[in-house]
Amino acid sequence: MPRRRRPPRSGALTELPPLKILSQIAALQAIYYTAALVLMFFTAAVAGNPFTLVLVFGWEAVRGDNTQGWLNGFIWCLVGGLVLPLSLTAIVQRSKLILDFALTTHFIHLVVVTLYTTPDHTLPRHTAWWLTMAISSLASYLLGSWGCRYRELQPIAFGGHGGGGGNTTNTINNNLMNGEGGGAGQGDEEQGFITGGRGGGGGGGGGRSKRGSRGDLGGDYEMVTMSGTSGSGKGHGHGRSQSTVSQAGLGGPLQKAD
């Protein structure tokens, strides 16, 4: 006999494969830098300043001693607080992984700006840059987590006729609650039923009492037969009562049969 193949074990390697994680990180980093390039180029063109890659891949342009440095910091906060959360919600789609991907994106940016700075490749020295990246990281984490949780809490529609089935169910429930055909009573008061009484002496059938009303019910129901025997004492016959509740369809009256 051929050997059975064991099913793959559940765990981190199956739920989060390394290639998928790397592709998500690459996609987020590409979107991050593309948005920054577009915004930096636009602001530089409007201000009449020359555009250089130092604005995106360097840390010297983000500073707090001039207006252009504040504008560059605002652009990075805008990218991290708007573009990155949307990308995290669309690509990652899991709220518990948002913090990891948000910090990874900013850490890669830190490595890039450190290596791009020539000739000494030093860490950023401007306090404004660190403050900007902290605000951007926090905003991307909070807004990205909110977006993923909002998406996770959305109702799931099963099948292709979810809307029609839901409308039909609601219509039936409304008919049952409102008593569409009877007009009198609500809820369980619309459901009539017949009970059989106990026979006494000589095996004669006892009286039957009917409780409830004969309002219409919004559906078809099966026929229910209840039978039982009861004795009224020594030397007496057994009385037998039988009652039947039926409803053939919409608007069908209740019937009783011996």
Short mmCIF file of C-alpha atoms in Angstrom, two decimals:
data_model
loop_
_atom_site.label_atom_id
_atom_site.label_comp_id
_atom_site.label_asym_id
_atom_site.label_seq_id
_atom_site.Cartn_x
_atom_site.Cartn_y
_atom_site.Cartn_z
CA MET A 1 0.00 0.00 0.00
CA PRO A 2 1.24 3.49 -0.73
CA ARG A 3 2.10 5.46 2.34
CA ARG A 4 -0.30 8.14 3.37
CA ARG A 5 0.88 11.67 3.16
CA ARG A 6 0.71 13.49 6.43
CA PRO A 7 -1.28 16.71 6.43
CA PRO A 8 0.78 19.86 6.96
CA ARG A 9 1.11 20.96 10.55
CA SER A 10 -0.59 24.15 11.57
CA GLY A 11 1.69 26.84 12.83
CA ALA A 12 3.53 30.01 11.99
CA LEU A 13 5.06 28.61 8.78
CA THR A 14 1.65 27.76 7.31
CA GLU A 15 -0.24 30.81 8.53
CA LEU A 16 2.58 33.33 7.87
CA PRO A 17 4.90 31.99 5.17
CA PRO A 18 8.18 33.92 4.86
CA LEU A 19 7.75 34.71 1.18
CA LYS A 20 4.33 36.22 1.80
CA ILE A 21 5.69 38.37 4.62
CA LEU A 22 8.60 39.58 2.48
CA SER A 23 6.29 40.42 -0.40
CA GLN A 24 4.01 42.40 1.91
CA ILE A 25 6.96 44.32 3.36
CA ALA A 26 8.25 45.11 -0.14
CA ALA A 27 4.80 46.28 -1.27
CA LEU A 28 4.37 48.53 1.78
CA GLN A 29 7.84 50.03 1.37
CA ALA A 30 7.26 50.71 -2.33
CA ILE A 31 3.93 52.45 -1.62
CA TYR A 32 5.54 54.40 1.24
CA TYR A 33 8.35 55.79 -0.90
CA THR A 34 6.16 56.36 -3.95
CA ALA A 35 3.74 58.52 -1.97
CA ALA A 36 6.64 60.43 -0.40
CA LEU A 37 8.26 61.02 -3.82
CA VAL A 38 5.04 62.39 -5.31
CA LEU A 39 4.32 64.72 -2.39
CA MET A 40 7.92 65.93 -2.07
CA PHE A 41 8.13 66.63 -5.80
CA PHE A 42 4.82 68.51 -5.73
CA THR A 43 5.77 70.70 -2.78
CA ALA A 44 9.21 71.41 -4.21
CA ALA A 45 7.68 72.42 -7.53
CA VAL A 46 5.12 74.69 -5.88
CA ALA A 47 7.75 76.33 -3.66
CA GLY A 48 10.16 76.75 -6.57
CA ASN A 49 12.88 74.70 -4.94
CA PRO A 50 14.97 72.09 -6.76
CA PHE A 51 13.90 68.51 -6.17
CA THR A 52 16.55 66.05 -5.00
CA LEU A 53 16.41 62.52 -3.64
CA VAL A 54 17.79 63.81 -0.36
CA LEU A 55 14.27 65.03 0.42
CA VAL A 56 13.08 61.39 0.45
CA PHE A 57 16.11 59.24 1.30
CA GLY A 58 17.93 61.66 3.59
CA TRP A 59 17.31 63.05 7.04
CA GLU A 60 18.84 66.51 6.65
CA ALA A 61 15.72 67.99 5.03
CA VAL A 62 13.55 67.40 8.11
CA ARG A 63 14.53 70.09 10.60
CA GLY A 64 12.88 72.55 12.92
CA ASP A 65 14.81 75.75 12.19
CA ASN A 66 13.12 76.69 8.89
CA THR A 67 9.73 76.50 7.22
CA GLN A 68 10.79 74.02 4.53
CA GLY A 69 11.97 71.60 7.19
CA TRP A 70 8.60 71.79 8.97
CA LEU A 71 6.83 71.21 5.64
CA ASN A 72 8.93 68.13 4.94
CA GLY A 73 8.14 66.78 8.40
CA PHE A 74 4.43 67.35 7.81
CA ILE A 75 4.64 65.41 4.54
CA TRP A 76 6.21 62.42 6.30
CA CYS A 77 3.49 62.55 8.96
CA LEU A 78 0.88 62.67 6.21
CA VAL A 79 2.39 59.66 4.46
CA GLY A 80 2.66 57.68 7.68
CA GLY A 81 -0.75 58.73 8.99
CA LEU A 82 -2.83 58.38 5.84
CA VAL A 83 -1.16 56.43 3.03
CA LEU A 84 0.48 53.77 5.20
CA PRO A 85 -2.66 52.90 7.26
CA LEU A 86 -4.66 52.44 4.08
CA SER A 87 -1.94 50.22 2.67
CA LEU A 88 -1.76 48.17 5.88
CA THR A 89 -5.52 47.66 5.86
CA ALA A 90 -5.52 46.55 2.23
CA ILE A 91 -2.38 44.37 2.27
CA VAL A 92 -1.95 43.00 5.80
CA GLN A 93 -5.67 42.80 6.74
CA ARG A 94 -4.94 41.53 10.25
CA SER A 95 -5.09 43.91 13.19
CA LYS A 96 -2.66 41.96 15.38
CA LEU A 97 0.11 42.29 12.74
CA ILE A 98 -0.26 46.03 12.14
CA LEU A 99 2.25 47.06 14.81
CA ASP A 100 4.93 44.75 13.41
CA PHE A 101 4.54 45.94 9.83
CA ALA A 102 4.30 49.63 10.80
CA LEU A 103 7.49 49.48 12.86
CA THR A 104 9.25 47.43 10.18
CA THR A 105 8.45 50.03 7.53
CA HIS A 106 9.87 52.87 9.63
CA PHE A 107 12.90 50.83 10.69
CA ILE A 108 13.75 50.13 7.04
CA HIS A 109 13.41 53.84 6.37
CA LEU A 110 15.84 54.53 9.21
CA VAL A 111 18.35 52.13 7.68
CA VAL A 112 17.91 53.71 4.24
CA VAL A 113 18.44 57.29 5.40
CA THR A 114 21.46 56.20 7.45
CA LEU A 115 23.11 54.49 4.48
CA TYR A 116 22.17 57.28 2.05
CA THR A 117 23.82 59.96 4.13
CA THR A 118 27.28 60.54 2.75
CA PRO A 119 30.12 60.29 3.44
CA ASP A 120 29.99 59.13 7.06
CA HIS A 121 26.62 57.21 7.05
CA THR A 122 25.56 58.48 10.46
CA LEU A 123 22.26 58.16 12.25
CA PRO A 124 19.86 61.13 12.03
CA ARG A 125 20.98 63.97 14.30
CA HIS A 126 17.94 66.21 14.05
CA THR A 127 15.41 65.93 16.84
CA ALA A 128 12.68 66.98 14.43
CA TRP A 129 13.32 63.89 12.30
CA TRP A 130 12.99 61.50 15.25
CA LEU A 131 9.83 63.28 16.45
CA THR A 132 8.36 63.11 12.95
CA MET A 133 9.03 59.38 12.64
CA ALA A 134 7.56 58.75 16.11
CA ILE A 135 4.33 60.56 15.18
CA SER A 136 4.21 58.75 11.85
CA SER A 137 4.71 55.34 13.48
CA LEU A 138 2.03 55.96 16.10
CA ALA A 139 -0.48 57.25 13.55
CA SER A 140 0.09 54.34 11.18
CA TYR A 141 -0.34 51.82 13.99
CA LEU A 142 -3.51 53.36 15.46
CA LEU A 143 -5.26 54.09 12.17
CA GLY A 144 -4.16 50.82 10.59
CA SER A 145 -5.42 48.79 13.56
CA TRP A 146 -8.73 50.64 13.49
CA GLY A 147 -9.12 50.03 9.76
CA CYS A 148 -8.39 46.31 10.05
CA ARG A 149 -10.74 45.87 13.01
CA TYR A 150 -13.48 47.73 11.19
CA ARG A 151 -13.00 45.43 8.22
CA GLU A 152 -12.94 42.30 10.39
CA LEU A 153 -16.23 43.25 12.06
CA GLN A 154 -18.11 43.63 8.80
CA PRO A 155 -20.90 41.01 8.28
CA ILE A 156 -20.06 38.10 6.00
CA ALA A 157 -22.57 37.19 3.26
CA PHE A 158 -22.76 33.49 2.42
CA GLY A 159 -23.94 32.39 -1.02
CA GLY A 160 -25.09 34.47 -3.97
CA HIS A 161 -28.63 35.13 -2.78
CA GLY A 162 -27.91 36.62 0.59
CA GLY A 163 -30.08 39.69 0.07
CA GLY A 164 -33.15 37.85 -1.18
CA GLY A 165 -33.01 35.20 1.50
CA GLY A 166 -32.69 37.80 4.21
CA ASN A 167 -35.68 39.74 2.89
CA THR A 168 -37.80 36.59 2.76
CA THR A 169 -36.88 35.64 6.31
CA ASN A 170 -37.67 39.14 7.56
CA THR A 171 -41.04 39.08 5.78
CA ILE A 172 -41.99 35.75 7.36
CA ASN A 173 -40.93 36.94 10.80
CA ASN A 174 -42.93 40.14 10.42
CA ASN A 175 -45.98 38.17 9.34
CA LEU A 176 -45.69 35.91 12.37
CA MET A 177 -45.31 38.81 14.78
CA ASN A 178 -47.98 41.05 13.29
CA GLY A 179 -50.62 38.39 12.60
CA GLU A 180 -51.10 39.22 8.94
CA GLY A 181 -54.41 37.39 8.43
CA GLY A 182 -56.03 37.38 11.86
CA GLY A 183 -55.72 40.97 12.91
CA ALA A 184 -56.23 40.21 16.61
CA GLY A 185 -53.48 39.31 19.05
CA GLN A 186 -49.74 39.20 18.57
CA GLY A 187 -46.99 36.62 18.77
CA ASP A 188 -48.01 33.40 20.49
CA GLU A 189 -51.55 34.66 21.04
CA GLU A 190 -52.15 34.01 17.35
CA GLN A 191 -51.49 30.28 17.69
CA GLY A 192 -54.66 28.40 18.64
CA PHE A 193 -54.69 24.83 19.93
CA ILE A 194 -57.21 22.25 21.13
CA THR A 195 -56.89 20.12 24.24
CA GLY A 196 -58.81 16.95 25.00
CA GLY A 197 -60.53 16.52 28.35
CA ARG A 198 -60.61 13.45 30.54
CA GLY A 199 -63.48 10.99 30.09
CA GLY A 200 -65.36 9.95 33.18
CA GLY A 201 -67.48 6.86 33.94
CA GLY A 202 -68.56 4.27 31.34
CA GLY A 203 -65.87 5.16 28.84
CA GLY A 204 -67.66 8.25 27.57
CA GLY A 205 -65.63 10.95 26.01
CA GLY A 206 -65.23 14.04 28.13
CA GLY A 207 -65.73 17.61 27.09
CA ARG A 208 -63.09 19.40 25.07
CA SER A 209 -61.96 22.91 25.66
CA LYS A 210 -60.43 25.05 22.99
CA ARG A 211 -57.92 27.70 23.92
CA GLY A 212 -56.32 30.33 21.79
CA SER A 213 -57.65 31.94 18.67
CA ARG A 214 -58.05 30.96 15.06
CA GLY A 215 -55.88 33.67 13.59
CA ASP A 216 -53.86 32.97 10.50
CA LEU A 217 -50.25 31.89 10.86
CA GLY A 218 -47.70 32.80 8.25
CA GLY A 219 -46.61 29.29 7.21
CA ASP A 220 -47.41 25.56 6.77
CA TYR A 221 -47.34 23.35 9.83
CA GLU A 222 -47.46 19.61 10.27
CA MET A 223 -50.49 17.81 11.66
CA VAL A 224 -50.05 16.91 15.31
CA THR A 225 -52.12 14.17 16.93
CA MET A 226 -52.28 13.78 20.70
CA SER A 227 -53.93 10.72 22.17
CA GLY A 228 -54.12 9.32 25.68
CA THR A 229 -56.12 7.08 27.98
CA SER A 230 -57.44 7.87 31.38
CA GLY A 231 -59.53 5.95 33.88
CA SER A 232 -62.06 7.41 36.32
CA GLY A 233 -61.91 4.62 38.90
CA LYS A 234 -62.53 0.90 39.48
CA GLY A 235 -65.14 -0.69 37.26
CA HIS A 236 -65.31 2.17 34.86
CA GLY A 237 -64.21 2.09 31.22
CA HIS A 238 -61.36 3.97 29.85
CA GLY A 239 -62.00 7.29 28.23
CA ARG A 240 -60.04 8.24 25.22
CA SER A 241 -59.53 11.68 23.88
CA GLN A 242 -57.83 12.65 20.74
CA SER A 243 -57.29 16.08 19.34
CA THR A 244 -55.80 17.18 16.09
CA VAL A 245 -54.31 20.52 15.23
CA SER A 246 -53.76 21.19 11.59
CA GLN A 247 -53.19 24.05 9.30
CA ALA A 248 -53.13 23.33 5.58
CA GLY A 249 -51.57 26.58 4.52
CA LEU A 250 -51.79 30.31 4.77
CA GLY A 251 -55.17 31.27 6.15
CA GLY A 252 -56.10 27.66 7.00
CA PRO A 253 -58.42 27.31 10.01
CA LEU A 254 -57.70 25.07 12.96
CA GLN A 255 -59.59 21.76 12.92
CA LYS A 256 -60.30 19.18 15.58
CA ALA A 257 -61.02 15.56 15.00
CA ASP A 258 -62.03 12.74 17.33
#
